[in-house]
Coordinates of C-alpha atoms and ligand atoms in Angstrom, one line a residue:
M104 CA 47.8 -18.3 4.2
K105 CA 46.8 -21.1 1.9
D106 CA 48.5 -21.5 -1.4
C107 CA 47.0 -19.0 -3.8
K108 CA 47.8 -19.9 -7.4
Q109 CA 47.9 -17.5 -10.3
F110 CA 44.5 -17.0 -12.0
V111 CA 42.3 -14.8 -14.1
L112 CA 39.0 -13.6 -12.6
V113 CA 36.3 -12.8 -15.1
I114 CA 33.4 -10.6 -13.9
F115 CA 30.2 -11.0 -16.0
G116 CA 28.0 -8.0 -15.5
A117 CA 31.1 -5.9 -15.0
S118 CA 29.5 -2.6 -15.8
G119 CA 27.0 -3.0 -12.9
D120 CA 26.9 -1.5 -9.5
L121 CA 28.2 -4.5 -7.5
T122 CA 31.5 -4.5 -9.5
A123 CA 32.5 -0.9 -8.7
R124 CA 30.9 -0.8 -5.2
K125 CA 32.1 -4.1 -3.7
L126 CA 34.1 -6.5 -6.0
I127 CA 36.9 -4.3 -7.2
P128 CA 37.4 -2.6 -3.8
A129 CA 37.5 -6.0 -2.2
L130 CA 40.1 -7.2 -4.7
F131 CA 42.1 -4.0 -4.2
S132 CA 42.2 -4.6 -0.5
L133 CA 43.4 -8.2 -1.0
Y134 CA 46.0 -6.9 -3.4
K135 CA 47.3 -4.3 -1.0
R136 CA 47.4 -6.8 1.8
D137 CA 49.5 -9.1 -0.3
F138 CA 46.9 -11.9 -0.6
M139 CA 46.9 -11.9 -4.4
P140 CA 49.5 -14.0 -6.2
K141 CA 52.1 -12.2 -8.4
N142 CA 50.3 -13.3 -11.5
F143 CA 46.6 -12.4 -11.7
A144 CA 44.3 -10.5 -14.1
I145 CA 40.8 -9.3 -13.8
L146 CA 38.7 -9.3 -17.0
G147 CA 35.5 -7.4 -16.9
A148 CA 32.8 -8.5 -19.4
S149 CA 29.4 -7.0 -20.2
R150 CA 27.6 -5.4 -23.0
S151 CA 28.8 -1.9 -22.5
N152 CA 31.4 -0.9 -25.0
Y153 CA 34.4 0.1 -22.8
S154 CA 38.0 -0.1 -23.6
D155 CA 40.5 -1.4 -21.0
D156 CA 41.3 2.2 -20.1
D157 CA 37.6 3.2 -19.8
F158 CA 37.0 0.3 -17.5
R159 CA 40.0 1.1 -15.4
E160 CA 38.9 4.7 -15.0
K161 CA 35.4 3.6 -14.0
V162 CA 36.3 0.9 -11.5
V163 CA 39.7 2.2 -10.2
F164 CA 40.6 5.8 -10.8
S165 CA 37.1 7.4 -10.4
N166 CA 35.6 4.8 -8.1
T167 CA 34.8 6.5 -4.8
S168 CA 34.3 3.1 -3.1
L169 CA 37.8 2.1 -3.9
L170 CA 39.4 5.6 -3.4
S171 CA 38.0 5.8 0.1
K172 CA 40.4 3.1 1.1
E173 CA 43.9 4.0 2.1
H174 CA 46.2 3.9 -1.0
T175 CA 49.2 5.3 -2.9
Q176 CA 49.2 6.3 -6.5
A177 CA 51.7 3.5 -7.3
Q178 CA 49.3 0.9 -5.8
L179 CA 46.4 2.3 -7.8
D180 CA 48.5 2.2 -11.0
E181 CA 49.8 -1.3 -10.5
F182 CA 46.4 -2.7 -9.5
A183 CA 44.7 -1.0 -12.5
S184 CA 47.3 -2.5 -14.9
K185 CA 45.9 -5.9 -13.9
I186 CA 42.4 -5.0 -15.1
Y187 CA 41.1 -5.5 -18.6
Y188 CA 37.7 -5.4 -20.3
E189 CA 36.1 -7.3 -23.1
P190 CA 32.7 -6.2 -24.5
T191 CA 30.6 -9.4 -24.5
D192 CA 27.0 -9.9 -25.4
T193 CA 26.3 -12.9 -23.3
K194 CA 23.4 -13.8 -25.6
S195 CA 25.6 -14.3 -28.6
D196 CA 27.6 -17.5 -29.3
E197 CA 29.9 -15.6 -31.6
A198 CA 30.7 -13.1 -28.9
F199 CA 31.6 -15.9 -26.6
T200 CA 34.1 -17.3 -29.1
E201 CA 35.8 -13.9 -29.1
F202 CA 35.6 -13.7 -25.3
K203 CA 37.4 -17.0 -25.1
E204 CA 40.2 -15.9 -27.4
R205 CA 40.7 -12.8 -25.3
L206 CA 40.6 -14.8 -22.0
E207 CA 43.2 -17.3 -23.3
K208 CA 45.5 -14.6 -24.6
L209 CA 45.3 -12.8 -21.2
N210 CA 46.0 -16.1 -19.5
T211 CA 49.1 -16.5 -21.6
D212 CA 50.2 -12.9 -21.2
C213 CA 49.8 -12.8 -17.4
D214 CA 50.7 -16.4 -16.8
G215 CA 47.4 -17.2 -15.3
G216 CA 48.1 -20.9 -15.2
G217 CA 44.7 -21.7 -16.8
N218 CA 43.0 -21.1 -13.5
Y219 CA 39.7 -19.2 -14.2
L220 CA 37.2 -17.8 -11.7
F221 CA 33.9 -16.7 -13.3
Y222 CA 31.8 -14.3 -11.3
L223 CA 28.2 -14.0 -12.3
S224 CA 27.3 -10.5 -11.3
T225 CA 24.4 -10.4 -13.8
P226 CA 20.6 -10.6 -13.5
P227 CA 19.7 -14.3 -12.6
S228 CA 18.0 -14.8 -15.9
L229 CA 21.6 -14.9 -17.4
Y230 CA 23.1 -17.5 -15.0
E231 CA 22.0 -20.4 -17.2
V232 CA 23.0 -19.0 -20.5
I233 CA 26.4 -17.8 -19.4
S234 CA 27.3 -21.1 -17.7
Q235 CA 26.0 -23.0 -20.7
R236 CA 28.2 -20.9 -23.1
L237 CA 31.3 -21.3 -20.8
N238 CA 30.7 -25.0 -20.9
K239 CA 30.3 -25.1 -24.6
Q240 CA 33.6 -23.2 -25.0
G241 CA 35.3 -25.9 -22.8
L242 CA 35.9 -23.3 -20.1
S243 CA 34.3 -25.4 -17.3
D244 CA 36.7 -28.2 -18.0
D245 CA 39.1 -28.2 -15.1
S246 CA 41.7 -30.7 -16.4
Q247 CA 44.1 -27.9 -17.3
G248 CA 43.6 -25.6 -14.3
W249 CA 40.9 -24.9 -11.8
R250 CA 37.6 -23.5 -13.0
R251 CA 35.2 -21.9 -10.5
L252 CA 31.9 -20.2 -10.8
I253 CA 30.5 -17.7 -8.3
V254 CA 26.8 -17.1 -8.4
E255 CA 25.1 -14.2 -6.6
K256 CA 21.7 -14.6 -5.0
P257 CA 18.8 -15.0 -5.7
F258 CA 19.2 -18.7 -6.2
G259 CA 15.8 -19.3 -7.6
Y260 CA 12.5 -17.6 -6.9
D261 CA 10.9 -20.6 -5.1
L262 CA 11.7 -24.3 -4.6
A263 CA 10.9 -25.3 -8.2
T264 CA 13.0 -22.6 -9.8
A265 CA 15.8 -23.2 -7.4
K266 CA 15.8 -26.9 -8.3
A267 CA 15.7 -26.1 -12.0
L268 CA 18.6 -23.6 -11.6
N269 CA 20.7 -26.1 -9.7
K270 CA 20.0 -28.7 -12.2
K271 CA 21.1 -26.5 -15.1
L272 CA 24.2 -25.3 -13.4
L273 CA 25.1 -28.8 -12.5
S274 CA 24.9 -29.8 -16.1
Y275 CA 27.6 -27.3 -17.0
F276 CA 29.8 -27.2 -13.8
K277 CA 30.3 -29.7 -11.0
E278 CA 29.0 -28.9 -7.5
Y279 CA 32.5 -28.4 -6.2
Q280 CA 33.1 -25.8 -8.8
I281 CA 30.0 -23.8 -7.9
Y282 CA 30.3 -21.1 -5.2
R283 CA 26.9 -19.6 -4.2
I284 CA 27.7 -16.4 -2.4
D285 CA 25.8 -15.2 0.6
H286 CA 27.5 -12.0 1.9
Y287 CA 26.3 -12.6 5.4
L288 CA 28.6 -15.6 5.7
G289 CA 31.5 -13.3 4.9
K290 CA 30.8 -11.1 7.9
E291 CA 33.4 -11.6 10.6
T292 CA 30.7 -11.6 13.4
V293 CA 28.8 -14.4 11.6
Q294 CA 31.9 -16.5 11.4
N295 CA 32.5 -15.8 15.0
L296 CA 29.3 -17.6 15.8
L297 CA 31.1 -20.9 15.0
V298 CA 34.0 -19.9 17.2
T299 CA 31.8 -18.8 20.1
R300 CA 29.9 -22.0 20.0
F301 CA 32.6 -24.5 19.2
A302 CA 35.9 -23.1 20.7
N303 CA 34.4 -22.5 24.1
S304 CA 33.3 -25.3 26.4
I305 CA 31.0 -23.1 28.5
Y306 CA 28.2 -22.5 26.0
E307 CA 27.7 -25.9 24.4
P308 CA 26.3 -27.7 27.5
L309 CA 23.7 -24.9 27.8
W310 CA 22.9 -24.7 24.1
N311 CA 19.8 -26.8 23.9
R312 CA 16.2 -27.2 24.9
N313 CA 17.0 -27.8 28.6
Y314 CA 18.4 -24.3 29.1
I315 CA 17.2 -22.2 26.2
E316 CA 13.7 -20.8 26.3
R317 CA 13.6 -19.2 22.9
V318 CA 15.9 -17.9 20.1
E319 CA 15.3 -14.5 18.5
I320 CA 17.0 -13.2 15.3
T321 CA 16.4 -9.6 14.1
S322 CA 17.7 -8.0 11.0
A323 CA 16.4 -4.5 10.8
E324 CA 17.1 -1.8 8.2
S325 CA 16.3 1.9 8.6
L326 CA 16.3 2.5 4.9
G327 CA 13.6 1.7 2.4
V328 CA 13.9 -0.1 -0.9
G329 CA 15.4 3.0 -2.5
S330 CA 15.8 2.7 -6.3
R331 CA 15.3 -1.1 -6.3
G332 CA 11.5 -1.0 -6.4
G333 CA 11.2 -3.1 -9.5
Y334 CA 13.4 -5.9 -8.2
Y335 CA 12.0 -5.7 -4.6
D336 CA 8.3 -5.8 -5.6
G337 CA 8.9 -9.2 -7.2
S338 CA 10.8 -10.4 -4.2
G339 CA 9.8 -9.1 -0.7
A340 CA 11.5 -9.5 2.6
L341 CA 11.0 -13.3 2.8
R342 CA 12.9 -14.0 -0.4
D343 CA 15.3 -11.1 -0.1
M344 CA 16.5 -11.6 3.5
V345 CA 15.0 -14.6 5.2
Q346 CA 15.5 -17.5 2.7
N347 CA 19.2 -16.8 2.5
H348 CA 20.9 -14.5 5.0
L349 CA 18.7 -15.1 8.0
L350 CA 18.3 -18.9 7.5
Q351 CA 22.1 -19.0 7.4
L352 CA 22.2 -17.4 10.8
V353 CA 19.6 -19.9 12.0
A354 CA 21.7 -22.8 10.7
L355 CA 24.9 -21.5 12.4
T356 CA 23.0 -20.9 15.7
A357 CA 21.2 -24.3 15.7
M358 CA 23.7 -26.7 14.0
E359 CA 25.3 -29.6 15.8
P360 CA 29.1 -29.4 16.4
P361 CA 30.8 -30.3 13.1
V362 CA 33.6 -32.9 13.2
A363 CA 36.0 -30.4 11.6
A364 CA 36.1 -26.9 10.4
N365 CA 36.0 -27.8 6.7
A366 CA 33.4 -27.2 4.0
D367 CA 31.9 -30.6 4.0
A368 CA 31.6 -31.0 7.7
I369 CA 30.1 -27.6 8.4
R370 CA 27.8 -27.6 5.4
N371 CA 26.6 -31.1 6.3
E372 CA 25.5 -29.9 9.7
K373 CA 23.8 -26.8 8.3
L374 CA 21.9 -28.9 5.9
K375 CA 20.5 -31.0 8.7
V376 CA 19.1 -27.9 10.4
F377 CA 17.2 -26.9 7.3
Q378 CA 15.9 -30.4 6.9
S379 CA 14.7 -30.3 10.5
M380 CA 12.8 -27.1 10.3
R381 CA 9.1 -27.8 10.6
T382 CA 7.2 -26.6 7.6
Y383 CA 3.9 -24.9 8.0
A384 CA 0.5 -26.3 7.1
P385 CA -1.4 -23.7 5.0
E386 CA -3.7 -22.8 7.9
E387 CA -0.8 -22.1 10.2
V388 CA 0.8 -19.4 8.0
A389 CA -1.5 -16.5 9.1
S390 CA -0.7 -17.0 12.8
H391 CA 3.0 -17.9 12.5
V392 CA 4.2 -15.6 9.8
I393 CA 3.3 -11.9 10.1
R394 CA 3.9 -9.7 7.0
G395 CA 3.8 -6.0 6.8
Q396 CA 4.4 -3.1 4.4
Y397 CA 5.6 0.4 5.3
T398 CA 3.3 3.3 4.9
S399 CA 4.2 7.0 4.9
S400 CA 5.3 8.9 7.9
V401 CA 7.4 11.8 8.9
I402 CA 10.9 11.0 10.2
N403 CA 13.1 13.8 11.5
G404 CA 10.8 16.3 9.8
E405 CA 11.1 14.5 6.4
K406 CA 8.1 12.8 4.8
V407 CA 8.9 9.2 3.9
T408 CA 7.4 7.9 0.6
P409 CA 5.1 5.0 1.3
Y410 CA 6.3 1.7 -0.3
R411 CA 3.5 1.6 -2.8
D412 CA 4.5 5.0 -4.2
I413 CA 8.0 3.9 -5.0
E414 CA 9.0 3.7 -8.7
G415 CA 8.6 0.1 -9.9
V416 CA 6.2 -0.9 -7.2
A417 CA 2.6 -1.9 -8.1
E418 CA 0.1 0.6 -6.7
N419 CA -1.9 -2.3 -5.0
S420 CA 1.3 -4.2 -4.2
K421 CA 1.0 -6.8 -1.4
T422 CA 4.8 -7.4 -1.3
E423 CA 6.0 -7.5 2.3
T424 CA 8.7 -5.1 3.4
Y425 CA 8.6 -6.7 6.9
V426 CA 8.2 -10.3 7.9
A427 CA 8.3 -12.0 11.3
L428 CA 8.2 -15.8 11.7
K429 CA 7.8 -18.2 14.6
F430 CA 8.9 -21.8 13.8
F431 CA 10.4 -24.9 15.4
I432 CA 13.3 -27.1 14.6
D433 CA 12.3 -30.7 15.1
N434 CA 15.3 -32.4 16.4
W435 CA 16.6 -33.7 19.8
R436 CA 18.4 -30.4 20.7
W437 CA 15.7 -28.0 19.8
A438 CA 12.3 -29.8 20.3
D439 CA 9.7 -27.3 21.5
V440 CA 12.1 -24.3 21.5
P441 CA 10.5 -21.5 19.5
F442 CA 12.6 -19.6 17.0
Y443 CA 11.5 -16.1 16.1
V444 CA 13.0 -14.4 13.1
R445 CA 12.1 -10.9 11.8
S446 CA 13.4 -8.6 9.1
G447 CA 12.2 -5.3 7.7
K448 CA 12.9 -2.2 5.8
M449 CA 12.2 1.3 7.2
L450 CA 12.5 0.2 10.9
P451 CA 13.8 2.6 13.5
T452 CA 17.5 1.5 13.2
K453 CA 19.8 -0.7 11.3
V454 CA 20.8 -3.7 13.4
T455 CA 21.3 -7.5 13.1
E456 CA 21.5 -9.6 16.2
I457 CA 20.8 -13.0 17.6
V458 CA 19.4 -13.2 21.1
I459 CA 19.5 -16.4 23.1
H460 CA 17.0 -16.3 25.9
F461 CA 17.9 -18.7 28.7
K462 CA 15.2 -20.2 30.9
K463 CA 14.6 -18.7 34.3
S464 CA 16.3 -20.1 37.3
P465 CA 13.8 -22.7 38.6
H466 CA 13.4 -21.4 42.1
H467 CA 13.5 -17.8 43.2
I468 CA 15.1 -17.4 46.6
F469 CA 16.2 -13.8 46.4
S470 CA 13.4 -11.7 45.0
R471 CA 9.7 -11.6 44.4
D472 CA 10.2 -8.6 42.2
E473 CA 8.4 -9.3 39.0
E474 CA 10.9 -7.4 36.9
V475 CA 13.9 -9.3 38.1
Q476 CA 12.1 -12.7 37.9
S477 CA 11.0 -12.1 34.4
S478 CA 14.3 -10.8 33.0
N479 CA 16.1 -14.1 32.2
N480 CA 19.7 -14.4 31.2
Q481 CA 20.2 -13.4 27.7
L482 CA 23.2 -13.8 25.4
I483 CA 23.1 -11.2 22.6
I484 CA 25.4 -11.8 19.6
R485 CA 25.6 -8.5 17.7
I486 CA 26.3 -9.0 14.0
Q487 CA 26.1 -5.3 13.1
P488 CA 26.6 -2.5 14.0
N489 CA 28.6 -2.0 17.2
E490 CA 29.7 -5.6 16.7
G491 CA 30.2 -7.6 19.9
M492 CA 28.6 -9.9 22.5
L493 CA 26.5 -9.0 25.5
L494 CA 25.5 -11.3 28.4
K495 CA 22.8 -10.2 30.8
V496 CA 23.2 -11.6 34.3
G497 CA 21.7 -11.0 37.7
M498 CA 24.0 -9.3 40.2
K499 CA 23.6 -8.4 43.9
V500 CA 22.9 -4.8 44.6
P501 CA 25.5 -3.7 47.2
G502 CA 24.0 -3.1 50.6
E503 CA 21.6 -4.8 52.9
G504 CA 19.6 -7.9 52.0
F505 CA 19.8 -9.7 48.6
R506 CA 18.5 -7.4 46.0
V507 CA 19.1 -8.6 42.5
K508 CA 19.8 -6.3 39.5
N509 CA 20.4 -7.2 35.9
I510 CA 23.7 -6.1 34.5
N511 CA 25.5 -6.2 31.2
M512 CA 28.8 -8.0 30.6
D513 CA 29.9 -7.0 27.2
F514 CA 32.6 -7.3 24.6
H515 CA 33.1 -5.1 21.6
Y516 CA 35.1 -6.0 18.5
E517 CA 36.5 -2.4 18.3
E518 CA 38.4 -3.3 21.5
L519 CA 40.7 -5.5 19.4
A520 CA 42.5 -2.4 18.3
D521 CA 45.0 -4.1 16.0
A522 CA 42.7 -6.5 14.3
Y523 CA 41.9 -5.7 10.6
V524 CA 38.3 -6.7 9.9
P525 CA 38.0 -7.6 6.2
E526 CA 34.8 -6.8 4.4
A527 CA 32.5 -9.7 3.6
Y528 CA 33.4 -9.7 -0.2
E529 CA 37.0 -9.6 0.6
R530 CA 36.9 -12.7 2.7
L531 CA 34.6 -14.6 0.4
L532 CA 36.6 -13.8 -2.8
L533 CA 39.8 -14.9 -1.1
D534 CA 38.2 -18.1 0.0
C535 CA 37.0 -18.9 -3.5
I536 CA 40.5 -18.1 -5.0
Q537 CA 41.9 -20.5 -2.4
G538 CA 39.3 -23.1 -3.2
D539 CA 37.6 -23.1 0.2
A540 CA 33.8 -23.3 0.0
T541 CA 33.1 -23.4 3.7
L542 CA 31.4 -20.0 3.7
Y543 CA 29.5 -20.6 0.5
A544 CA 26.0 -22.1 0.3
R545 CA 25.7 -25.6 -1.1
G546 CA 23.0 -26.5 -3.6
D547 CA 21.2 -29.1 -1.4
A548 CA 21.1 -26.6 1.5
V549 CA 19.7 -23.9 -0.7
E550 CA 16.9 -26.2 -1.8
A551 CA 16.2 -27.4 1.8
A552 CA 15.9 -23.7 2.8
W553 CA 13.4 -23.2 0.0
D554 CA 11.5 -26.3 1.2
F555 CA 10.8 -24.4 4.4
I556 CA 9.9 -21.1 2.6
D557 CA 7.7 -22.5 -0.1
P558 CA 4.6 -23.3 2.0
I559 CA 4.6 -19.7 3.2
L560 CA 4.7 -18.3 -0.4
N561 CA 2.0 -20.7 -1.5
A562 CA -0.3 -19.7 1.4
W563 CA 0.2 -16.0 0.6
K564 CA -0.5 -16.7 -3.0
N565 CA -3.6 -18.9 -2.5
D566 CA -5.2 -17.3 0.6
D567 CA -6.3 -13.7 0.1
S568 CA -7.5 -13.5 3.7
I569 CA -4.0 -13.5 5.1
P570 CA -3.4 -9.8 5.8
V571 CA -0.5 -7.5 4.9
F572 CA -0.4 -5.1 7.9
G573 CA 0.6 -1.6 7.2
Y574 CA 3.2 0.0 9.6
P575 CA 4.3 3.6 9.5
A576 CA 7.9 3.9 8.3
G577 CA 10.3 4.4 11.2
T578 CA 8.4 2.0 13.6
W579 CA 9.2 -1.5 14.6
G580 CA 6.6 -3.1 12.2
P581 CA 3.1 -4.4 12.8
S582 CA 2.3 -4.8 16.5
N583 CA 0.8 -8.3 15.7
A584 CA 4.4 -9.5 15.6
D585 CA 4.7 -9.0 19.3
E586 CA 1.6 -11.1 19.9
M587 CA 3.2 -14.1 18.3
I588 CA 5.8 -14.5 21.1
D589 CA 4.7 -17.0 23.8
G590 CA 3.9 -15.7 27.3
A591 CA 4.1 -12.1 28.3
Q592 CA 7.2 -11.5 26.3
T593 CA 8.1 -9.2 23.4
W594 CA 11.0 -8.9 21.0
R595 CA 14.1 -7.2 22.2
Y596 CA 14.0 -3.7 20.8
P597 CA 17.7 -3.1 20.0
C598 CA 19.4 0.3 19.9
K599 CA 22.3 1.3 17.7
N600 CA 24.7 0.5 20.5
L601 CA 24.7 -3.0 21.8
T602 CA 24.5 -2.2 25.4
N603 CA 22.1 0.8 25.3
D604 CA 18.7 -0.4 26.4
G605 CA 16.3 0.6 29.1
D606 CA 16.5 4.3 29.7
Y607 CA 18.5 5.5 26.8
C608 CA 18.3 4.3 23.2
E609 CA 20.1 5.8 20.3
L610 CA 18.6 4.8 17.0
Ligands
BG6_793 C1 20.8 -7.8 0.4 C2 19.4 -7.5 0.2 O1 21.1 -9.2 0.1 O2 21.2 -7.6 1.8 C3 19.1 -6.0 0.5 O3 19.1 -7.7 -1.2 C4 19.6 -5.8 2.0 O4 17.8 -5.7 0.4 C5 21.0 -6.2 2.2 O5 19.5 -4.4 2.2 C6 21.4 -6.2 3.7 O6 22.7 -6.4 3.8 P1 23.5 -5.8 5.0 O7 24.9 -6.4 4.9 O8 23.5 -4.3 4.8 O9 22.8 -6.2 6.3

C-alpha cells in the first residue's frame, strides 16, 4: 500500500443520492479494510440544513447501501464519528467563508495535515462556481498540503462545452490536481484488460490488423431510464455511455503498450487512440451510427412504459436510448479493422463485454462445414456480470475422421475464491487519496473523445432525415444495427452467463 496521509474529504452535493449510495459505503469499506489513515474526516456540504448527527443518521445509520455490508456496531460508530456536515449554499460567497472556517477547524481538530480532497457530486452547472470559490478562498493552493478535486461526469455536453469547462477548471486548479472520475475505470475487469494485454506474451503478437478481423464492444442494460428522464432526455446514450465509459474501453483495448504502469505513460497511450479515431463526414453518420429509442412492450407479463411517456421526457423526443457505431482507428496497428460499439437501455439483459474476433485460418483442411468455417476464434472479455474471459477454439470431435467443433475455454473471477473485489468507487477514491491518477480521465483525452463524438451530434442536429428507429423494450435494439456489420456477420448476442450461448441463454 502506498503512503496514505491524513486528510479531510469534502463532498459537495452531499445530500444527493451518489453520496449515500456509493461514496460513503465505499469509504466505509476502505476504513474497514484499514486503507484509511488514522486521521481523516469527511465533511458533507450542500444546501440542506442538516446537523452533523442528521447527516450521520442519513449516510451511515439508516443507509441501506452501507448497512448491507458486513459490519459491527463499533465500526459504524467509529466511522460515523469521522463524518461532519456544513450547510453550504455554493452560490454564496459568504457561505464559502464560513465553509472555509469550518474546514480549517476540522483540519486542526482531526489533524488533517492540510490535505484536502474536494468531491464535486453536484449538477455540472456548479463545477465552475465551486472550483472558483475554492480558489478564491485559497483552498486550491497546495503549498501547505495536497489539494485535489474530483469531478463527476458529464465533462461537458459537447466539444465546445468540454473545452470551456476544462479551461475554467484549469484556471482554478492545476491539471495534476484534477481527477475526472469514470467509474468504468474503477471496475476490476476493466483494469484487468491492461494485465491481460501487457502481462502476457501470447496476446500481444496477435493483437493487430494481421490477426484480428473486428472488435466488438457491447454495453447493454435491461432497465430503462427510470426516474432520470429529465437528465437523460438532454443526454442520450451517446453522451451518457459512449463518450466516456465505452470509449475508455476502446482506448484500453486498442492502445499501444505503455512504457510503464503509471498515470502519464498509460494516459499518453490512451490519448493517442482517441486522436487516431477517424471522425465521420456528415454524410457517413446515417450509415455508421444507428440510433434507436425504446417503445412499449410487455416483458414477463408487465407492460413497459415507452421512453416518450417517461416523466421529464419530451413527447416527441428524438433522444436515443440505443446507439451502435462502426468506426476505424487510423494507425499502423488497426488500419482497416472495424470497431463496433453499441449501448442501450431496455435490452434483453445487462451485460458489458469486449469481443475480439480473430481472422479465419487461411486454409481449411479439415472441414467444408460452413458453420465451422465461419465461426472464427473469439476472445470474449466479460466486464460484467459473470466476470471472466472466454476463448472460443476449434477442437477435434473424438472418433473417426477430422470433425472440428467449437468449444469454450473459460475463466471466471468467482473462481478466485479468496480475492476481495473492491467496488469501482472504492478503488478510485483510494487512488485519489494516494495521489494516483492512472485510472482517471485526463483533460486532453476527454476533449479528444469529444472530437470524435461531436460530428455525430452535429449530423443528428442538422440532418432531420437521419432516422431514430423504434425498438420494442426487451429486444436487442433496431435490426439495422446488424446490417452495419461487414459480411454475413452479426453481433454476438450475449447471455447473462458468459459461456451460455447456442442452445440455452439465460437473460
Ligand atoms: C452511468 C450512466 O454513467 O453508467 C447510467 O449515467 C448507466 O445511465 C450507468 O446506467 C451504467 O453503469 P454500470 O456500472 O451499471 O454499467
